[in-house]
Structure formats: C-alpha cells, structure tokens
Amino acid sequence: MAYMGSETADIEHMPRGGPKASCLDRLLETDRLEYLDRDDVDEARKRSVIRALEWTGEFFGNHEKFAAIALELVADAPDPAILELGAGHGGVSRKLLENHPTARVTVTDVNPVSVADMAASDLGRHPRAVVREMDATAIDAADASFDLAVFALSFHHLAPTQASQVFAEGTRVARKLLIIDLPRPPAPLHLLRLATMLPLAPVVPFVHDGVISSLRCYSPSALRALAAHADPAITVELRGGLRIPQIVIAGRG
C-alpha cells in the first residue's frame, strides 16, 4: 500500500523521507534488515559490526559529543537520572558516567547478547550504572522516572510504527527524549553517499549495515510526523545538518 496523504494516520506506510517525500526519495529506502537485526546471522558477524561501531565512535569522538549534548539537556538536574536506549556497546553511557560525577545511568538494549556483554564489562561494575534488557518501544519504567532518555544511532532500525512508539514511551518515562541518528540528505546527495559505500558492502559487514542504515534513516519531516502521531502534545526541536548527525529533542510541554 502506498503512502499518499500528508496526515499521520497511516504512519505504518509513511516513507522514510516523510509524508511529502519525492518519488526518488521513496526509492531510496528499504525493508531489508541490517545484520544486527537478523536472526539468521551468526553472533560473530553481529559482534564485528558492534565493535566497528564502538571503534568509530571513539575514533571520531562521537561518544564524547553525544554525551556532551545529553548532559547539556540535564544541566539543571543536580543528580540526573539518564536512560540510554539501544545502547549496543554502551559507549555513550560510559562517557556520561565519566563526564558527570553524580549522574545515574540505566543502560539498556533489546538484544540479550549485547546486554550480557555490557553487564560483564566495566558498566556492569559501575556503582552508578544499571544494565538491563529493555525494548525502547515498551519501556519498563514508571512515568517521569528519568530526567533524560537517550537513543543514539539506533532509531533508524525501527519501522515507522515502532519509531512513533519510541516518541510516546520516551517522553512518558523522561522529561526529555534525545534522539541522535544519521541525517537523511536530499535524494541526489543520498545517491552519492550510497555510491561511495556500495562497492564494499558485500564484503565488509560494517559497511553492509551502513548502507541499509542510510536507506532506513528518517528525514526531519518524517521525525515530526512520527512525534505527532505518537501524541500531538509532544514538542520537537530539530538540530543537525547534511554532514552532522540529526538531533531530535522531544518533550511534553
């Protein structure tokens, strides 16, 4: 079924480029899953992707940058309670704990293997950290339990219906929801980005997942539609650009 309208009622079929995405933009998306999301892929391949994500986050300073953005949003809280959703390797949570002396961080992921790996690491031993298995679309926490919920570089894994649920759940359990993800460039630039990645995609698992991530990431208009579908009362502030991550700050009033 094609998404034809500008309303958000049929959010399940909304293009990743948003309700008014161009024909070319609508072609530049896929339902194909990344290795990380597939049940028929061995854990060794998935771990290689996670290790690559962790290494690139450290090398380019993304963990540090994302933690700084998060801590700026809780600067008014003396002992902030922070929930990281889709933590994967826990790199952002480590920086949050390192850069704030009293922050309490609940580190979560839906993948039990990732959760077990984080629990067995320094995060599992940290006195201000709790590592839990948790689904970002159905957060096991009471209303207003956290000052901030953070979802970094994982939002594109979700189909529109699930993504909208994250807006609903994240703004329910936390005063603010911070989503950081890949930017979705205009279609011509998107084609160029994909062209640089495709030659290596069949042989490098990290690049394979990167191509699919690019095809599945949401545009600013799509993000606004997802939030509005979750609850018209949710306010959304967007930051970012073509060459830097897309940043979403959402809340309720």
mmCIF file of N, CA and C in Angstrom, residues 30-109:
data_model
loop_
_atom_site.group_PDB
_atom_site.id
_atom_site.type_symbol
_atom_site.label_atom_id
_atom_site.label_comp_id
_atom_site.label_asym_id
_atom_site.label_seq_id
_atom_site.Cartn_x
_atom_site.Cartn_y
_atom_site.Cartn_z
ATOM 1 N N THR A 30 14.569 0.958 2.165
ATOM 2 C CA THR A 30 14.496 -0.500 2.069
ATOM 3 C C THR A 30 13.857 -1.090 3.319
ATOM 4 N N ASP A 31 13.232 -2.244 3.147
ATOM 5 C CA ASP A 31 12.734 -3.023 4.277
ATOM 6 C C ASP A 31 13.740 -4.089 4.698
ATOM 7 N N ARG A 32 14.840 -4.169 3.972
ATOM 8 C CA ARG A 32 15.869 -5.157 4.301
ATOM 9 C C ARG A 32 16.492 -4.822 5.659
ATOM 10 N N LEU A 33 16.773 -5.840 6.434
ATOM 11 C CA LEU A 33 17.306 -5.646 7.776
ATOM 12 C C LEU A 33 18.830 -5.637 7.777
ATOM 13 N N GLU A 34 19.390 -4.906 8.715
ATOM 14 C CA GLU A 34 20.826 -4.951 8.945
ATOM 15 C C GLU A 34 21.196 -6.283 9.588
ATOM 16 N N TYR A 35 22.467 -6.640 9.515
ATOM 17 C CA TYR A 35 22.908 -7.868 10.174
ATOM 18 C C TYR A 35 22.511 -7.869 11.649
ATOM 19 N N LEU A 36 22.602 -6.725 12.287
ATOM 20 C CA LEU A 36 22.303 -6.629 13.716
ATOM 21 C C LEU A 36 20.865 -7.004 14.045
ATOM 22 N N ASP A 37 19.970 -6.885 13.070
ATOM 23 C CA ASP A 37 18.549 -7.120 13.321
ATOM 24 C C ASP A 37 18.060 -8.482 12.822
ATOM 25 N N ARG A 38 18.961 -9.282 12.279
ATOM 26 C CA ARG A 38 18.546 -10.544 11.673
ATOM 27 C C ARG A 38 18.806 -11.733 12.585
ATOM 28 N N ASP A 39 17.876 -12.676 12.571
ATOM 29 C CA ASP A 39 18.017 -13.883 13.377
ATOM 30 C C ASP A 39 18.837 -14.955 12.671
ATOM 31 N N ASP A 40 19.035 -14.798 11.350
ATOM 32 C CA ASP A 40 19.758 -15.818 10.599
ATOM 33 C C ASP A 40 21.238 -15.482 10.418
ATOM 34 N N VAL A 41 21.736 -14.507 11.181
ATOM 35 C CA VAL A 41 23.143 -14.103 11.090
ATOM 36 C C VAL A 41 23.847 -14.515 12.378
ATOM 37 N N ASP A 42 25.040 -15.103 12.241
ATOM 38 C CA ASP A 42 25.736 -15.588 13.427
ATOM 39 C C ASP A 42 26.207 -14.420 14.291
ATOM 40 N N GLU A 43 26.379 -14.696 15.578
ATOM 41 C CA GLU A 43 26.741 -13.664 16.543
ATOM 42 C C GLU A 43 28.115 -13.058 16.259
ATOM 43 N N ALA A 44 29.012 -13.829 15.668
ATOM 44 C CA ALA A 44 30.347 -13.310 15.364
ATOM 45 C C ALA A 44 30.261 -12.139 14.393
ATOM 46 N N ARG A 45 29.417 -12.268 13.382
ATOM 47 C CA ARG A 45 29.265 -11.176 12.417
ATOM 48 C C ARG A 45 28.623 -9.961 13.087
ATOM 49 N N LYS A 46 27.623 -10.199 13.928
ATOM 50 C CA LYS A 46 26.989 -9.091 14.632
ATOM 51 C C LYS A 46 27.984 -8.388 15.551
ATOM 52 N N ARG A 47 28.802 -9.173 16.252
ATOM 53 C CA ARG A 47 29.793 -8.574 17.145
ATOM 54 C C ARG A 47 30.810 -7.742 16.377
ATOM 55 N N SER A 48 31.144 -8.173 15.162
ATOM 56 C CA SER A 48 32.106 -7.401 14.366
ATOM 57 C C SER A 48 31.544 -6.035 14.013
ATOM 58 N N VAL A 49 30.221 -5.996 13.740
ATOM 59 C CA VAL A 49 29.582 -4.718 13.454
ATOM 60 C C VAL A 49 29.577 -3.841 14.697
ATOM 61 N N ILE A 50 29.240 -4.415 15.845
ATOM 62 C CA ILE A 50 29.204 -3.646 17.092
ATOM 63 C C ILE A 50 30.592 -3.127 17.440
ATOM 64 N N ARG A 51 31.624 -3.957 17.260
ATOM 65 C CA ARG A 51 32.997 -3.498 17.531
ATOM 66 C C ARG A 51 33.378 -2.345 16.620
ATOM 67 N N ALA A 52 32.971 -2.434 15.351
ATOM 68 C CA ALA A 52 33.267 -1.350 14.412
ATOM 69 C C ALA A 52 32.546 -0.067 14.808
ATOM 70 N N LEU A 53 31.295 -0.193 15.237
ATOM 71 C CA LEU A 53 30.545 0.979 15.700
ATOM 72 C C LEU A 53 31.208 1.598 16.917
ATOM 73 N N GLU A 54 31.671 0.758 17.835
ATOM 74 C CA GLU A 54 32.332 1.270 19.036
ATOM 75 C C GLU A 54 33.641 1.968 18.678
ATOM 76 N N TRP A 55 34.413 1.351 17.776
ATOM 77 C CA TRP A 55 35.703 1.931 17.388
ATOM 78 C C TRP A 55 35.516 3.269 16.676
ATOM 79 N N THR A 56 34.576 3.326 15.727
ATOM 80 C CA THR A 56 34.369 4.586 15.003
ATOM 81 C C THR A 56 33.837 5.668 15.939
ATOM 82 N N GLY A 57 33.006 5.274 16.898
ATOM 83 C CA GLY A 57 32.508 6.249 17.862
ATOM 84 C C GLY A 57 33.617 6.847 18.691
ATOM 85 N N GLU A 58 34.592 6.024 19.063
ATOM 86 C CA GLU A 58 35.740 6.531 19.815
ATOM 87 C C GLU A 58 36.672 7.342 18.917
ATOM 88 N N PHE A 59 36.963 6.814 17.726
ATOM 89 C CA PHE A 59 37.933 7.466 16.836
ATOM 90 C C PHE A 59 37.466 8.853 16.415
ATOM 91 N N PHE A 60 36.194 8.989 16.080
ATOM 92 C CA PHE A 60 35.665 10.277 15.633
ATOM 93 C C PHE A 60 35.101 11.116 16.781
ATOM 94 N N GLY A 61 35.185 10.603 17.990
ATOM 95 C CA GLY A 61 34.734 11.372 19.144
ATOM 96 C C GLY A 61 33.230 11.464 19.290
ATOM 97 N N ASN A 62 32.496 10.568 18.631
ATOM 98 C CA ASN A 62 31.029 10.659 18.683
ATOM 99 C C ASN A 62 30.484 10.388 20.083
ATOM 100 N N HIS A 63 31.056 9.417 20.777
ATOM 101 C CA HIS A 63 30.568 9.123 22.126
ATOM 102 C C HIS A 63 30.689 10.364 23.014
ATOM 103 N N GLU A 64 31.817 11.015 22.912
ATOM 104 C CA GLU A 64 32.057 12.232 23.705
ATOM 105 C C GLU A 64 31.078 13.334 23.316
ATOM 106 N N LYS A 65 30.888 13.522 22.015
ATOM 107 C CA LYS A 65 29.981 14.578 21.532
ATOM 108 C C LYS A 65 28.544 14.301 21.953
ATOM 109 N N PHE A 66 28.119 13.060 21.807
ATOM 110 C CA PHE A 66 26.735 12.737 22.143
ATOM 111 C C PHE A 66 26.495 12.877 23.647
ATOM 112 N N ALA A 67 27.471 12.474 24.455
ATOM 113 C CA ALA A 67 27.331 12.623 25.901
ATOM 114 C C ALA A 67 27.259 14.095 26.285
ATOM 115 N N ALA A 68 28.036 14.924 25.599
ATOM 116 C CA ALA A 68 28.006 16.367 25.893
ATOM 117 C C ALA A 68 26.644 16.966 25.577
ATOM 118 N N ILE A 69 26.055 16.562 24.466
ATOM 119 C CA ILE A 69 24.711 17.039 24.111
ATOM 120 C C ILE A 69 23.713 16.616 25.179
ATOM 121 N N ALA A 70 23.807 15.366 25.612
ATOM 122 C CA ALA A 70 22.886 14.860 26.624
ATOM 123 C C ALA A 70 23.040 15.602 27.946
ATOM 124 N N LEU A 71 24.273 15.800 28.380
ATOM 125 C CA LEU A 71 24.497 16.439 29.677
ATOM 126 C C LEU A 71 24.082 17.906 29.659
ATOM 127 N N GLU A 72 24.156 18.533 28.504
ATOM 128 C CA GLU A 72 23.672 19.917 28.394
ATOM 129 C C GLU A 72 22.167 19.987 28.677
ATOM 130 N N LEU A 73 21.440 18.941 28.292
ATOM 131 C CA LEU A 73 19.988 18.929 28.464
ATOM 132 C C LEU A 73 19.567 18.662 29.908
ATOM 133 N N VAL A 74 20.489 18.152 30.731
ATOM 134 C CA VAL A 74 20.164 17.892 32.141
ATOM 135 C C VAL A 74 21.013 18.751 33.064
ATOM 136 N N ALA A 75 21.490 19.864 32.545
ATOM 137 C CA ALA A 75 22.362 20.736 33.341
ATOM 138 C C ALA A 75 21.656 21.280 34.580
ATOM 139 N N ASP A 76 20.330 21.335 34.540
ATOM 140 C CA ASP A 76 19.576 21.865 35.678
ATOM 141 C C ASP A 76 19.289 20.808 36.735
ATOM 142 N N ALA A 77 19.663 19.560 36.495
ATOM 143 C CA ALA A 77 19.413 18.478 37.453
ATOM 144 C C ALA A 77 20.710 18.154 38.193
ATOM 145 N N PRO A 78 20.744 18.273 39.522
ATOM 146 C CA PRO A 78 21.992 18.042 40.252
ATOM 147 C C PRO A 78 22.484 16.599 40.171
ATOM 148 N N ASP A 79 21.589 15.645 40.195
ATOM 149 C CA ASP A 79 21.941 14.220 40.117
ATOM 150 C C ASP A 79 21.065 13.561 39.054
ATOM 151 N N PRO A 80 21.329 13.836 37.791
ATOM 152 C CA PRO A 80 20.410 13.406 36.733
ATOM 153 C C PRO A 80 20.306 11.888 36.602
ATOM 154 N N ALA A 81 19.072 11.450 36.382
ATOM 155 C CA ALA A 81 18.821 10.044 36.068
ATOM 156 C C ALA A 81 18.635 9.942 34.557
ATOM 157 N N ILE A 82 19.507 9.180 33.906
ATOM 158 C CA ILE A 82 19.530 9.105 32.448
ATOM 159 C C ILE A 82 19.308 7.666 32.009
ATOM 160 N N LEU A 83 18.470 7.491 31.011
ATOM 161 C CA LEU A 83 18.182 6.187 30.419
ATOM 162 C C LEU A 83 18.754 6.162 29.014
ATOM 163 N N GLU A 84 19.665 5.217 28.737
ATOM 164 C CA GLU A 84 20.117 5.044 27.352
ATOM 165 C C GLU A 84 19.396 3.850 26.740
ATOM 166 N N LEU A 85 18.726 4.103 25.636
ATOM 167 C CA LEU A 85 18.004 3.081 24.891
ATOM 168 C C LEU A 85 18.858 2.619 23.710
ATOM 169 N N GLY A 86 18.769 1.355 23.361
ATOM 170 C CA GLY A 86 19.537 0.852 22.223
ATOM 171 C C GLY A 86 21.016 1.106 22.358
ATOM 172 N N ALA A 87 21.558 0.836 23.548
ATOM 173 C CA ALA A 87 22.936 1.237 23.846
ATOM 174 C C ALA A 87 23.975 0.449 23.054
ATOM 175 N N GLY A 88 23.668 -0.795 22.659
ATOM 176 C CA GLY A 88 24.607 -1.578 21.858
ATOM 177 C C GLY A 88 25.839 -1.969 22.641
ATOM 178 N N HIS A 89 26.872 -1.122 22.577
ATOM 179 C CA HIS A 89 28.137 -1.370 23.263
ATOM 180 C C HIS A 89 28.299 -0.528 24.526
ATOM 181 N N GLY A 90 27.416 0.468 24.711
ATOM 182 C CA GLY A 90 27.465 1.278 25.927
ATOM 183 C C GLY A 90 28.454 2.427 25.904
ATOM 184 N N GLY A 91 28.980 2.768 24.735
ATOM 185 C CA GLY A 91 29.992 3.819 24.659
ATOM 186 C C GLY A 91 29.513 5.171 25.147
ATOM 187 N N VAL A 92 28.285 5.533 24.804
ATOM 188 C CA VAL A 92 27.757 6.832 25.243
ATOM 189 C C VAL A 92 27.548 6.839 26.752
ATOM 190 N N SER A 93 27.034 5.754 27.298
ATOM 191 C CA SER A 93 26.813 5.676 28.741
ATOM 192 C C SER A 93 28.126 5.804 29.510
ATOM 193 N N ARG A 94 29.183 5.207 28.989
ATOM 194 C CA ARG A 94 30.482 5.335 29.652
ATOM 195 C C ARG A 94 30.909 6.793 29.750
ATOM 196 N N LYS A 95 30.712 7.535 28.668
ATOM 197 C CA LYS A 95 31.085 8.951 28.676
ATOM 198 C C LYS A 95 30.191 9.759 29.604
ATOM 199 N N LEU A 96 28.902 9.410 29.669
ATOM 200 C CA LEU A 96 28.001 10.103 30.588
ATOM 201 C C LEU A 96 28.481 9.929 32.027
ATOM 202 N N LEU A 97 28.843 8.724 32.392
ATOM 203 C CA LEU A 97 29.321 8.440 33.740
ATOM 204 C C LEU A 97 30.669 9.084 34.014
ATOM 205 N N GLU A 98 31.516 9.111 32.998
ATOM 206 C CA GLU A 98 32.848 9.692 33.137
ATOM 207 C C GLU A 98 32.796 11.207 33.271
ATOM 208 N N ASN A 99 31.874 11.838 32.564
ATOM 209 C CA ASN A 99 31.861 13.298 32.488
ATOM 210 C C ASN A 99 30.908 13.964 33.467
ATOM 211 N N HIS A 100 30.126 13.177 34.197
ATOM 212 C CA HIS A 100 29.256 13.760 35.234
ATOM 213 C C HIS A 100 29.454 12.962 36.525
ATOM 214 N N PRO A 101 29.873 13.601 37.600
ATOM 215 C CA PRO A 101 30.253 12.859 38.805
ATOM 216 C C PRO A 101 29.103 12.227 39.569
ATOM 217 N N THR A 102 27.862 12.681 39.321
ATOM 218 C CA THR A 102 26.737 12.132 40.101
ATOM 219 C C THR A 102 25.603 11.579 39.230
ATOM 220 N N ALA A 103 25.778 11.574 37.916
ATOM 221 C CA ALA A 103 24.725 11.044 37.044
ATOM 222 C C ALA A 103 24.534 9.555 37.295
ATOM 223 N N ARG A 104 23.267 9.140 37.269
ATOM 224 C CA ARG A 104 22.914 7.722 37.378
ATOM 225 C C ARG A 104 22.366 7.286 36.017
ATOM 226 N N VAL A 105 22.942 6.234 35.465
ATOM 227 C CA VAL A 105 22.623 5.838 34.087
ATOM 228 C C VAL A 105 22.080 4.411 34.060
ATOM 229 N N THR A 106 20.922 4.261 33.445
ATOM 230 C CA THR A 106 20.366 2.934 33.175
ATOM 231 C C THR A 106 20.659 2.618 31.712
ATOM 232 N N VAL A 107 21.471 1.599 31.488
ATOM 233 C CA VAL A 107 21.972 1.259 30.151
ATOM 234 C C VAL A 107 21.169 0.074 29.621
ATOM 235 N N THR A 108 20.517 0.239 28.485
ATOM 236 C CA THR A 108 19.618 -0.814 28.008
ATOM 237 C C THR A 108 19.809 -1.119 26.523
ATOM 238 N N ASP A 109 19.397 -2.314 26.161
ATOM 239 C CA ASP A 109 19.335 -2.712 24.758
ATOM 240 C C ASP A 109 18.322 -3.849 24.662
#
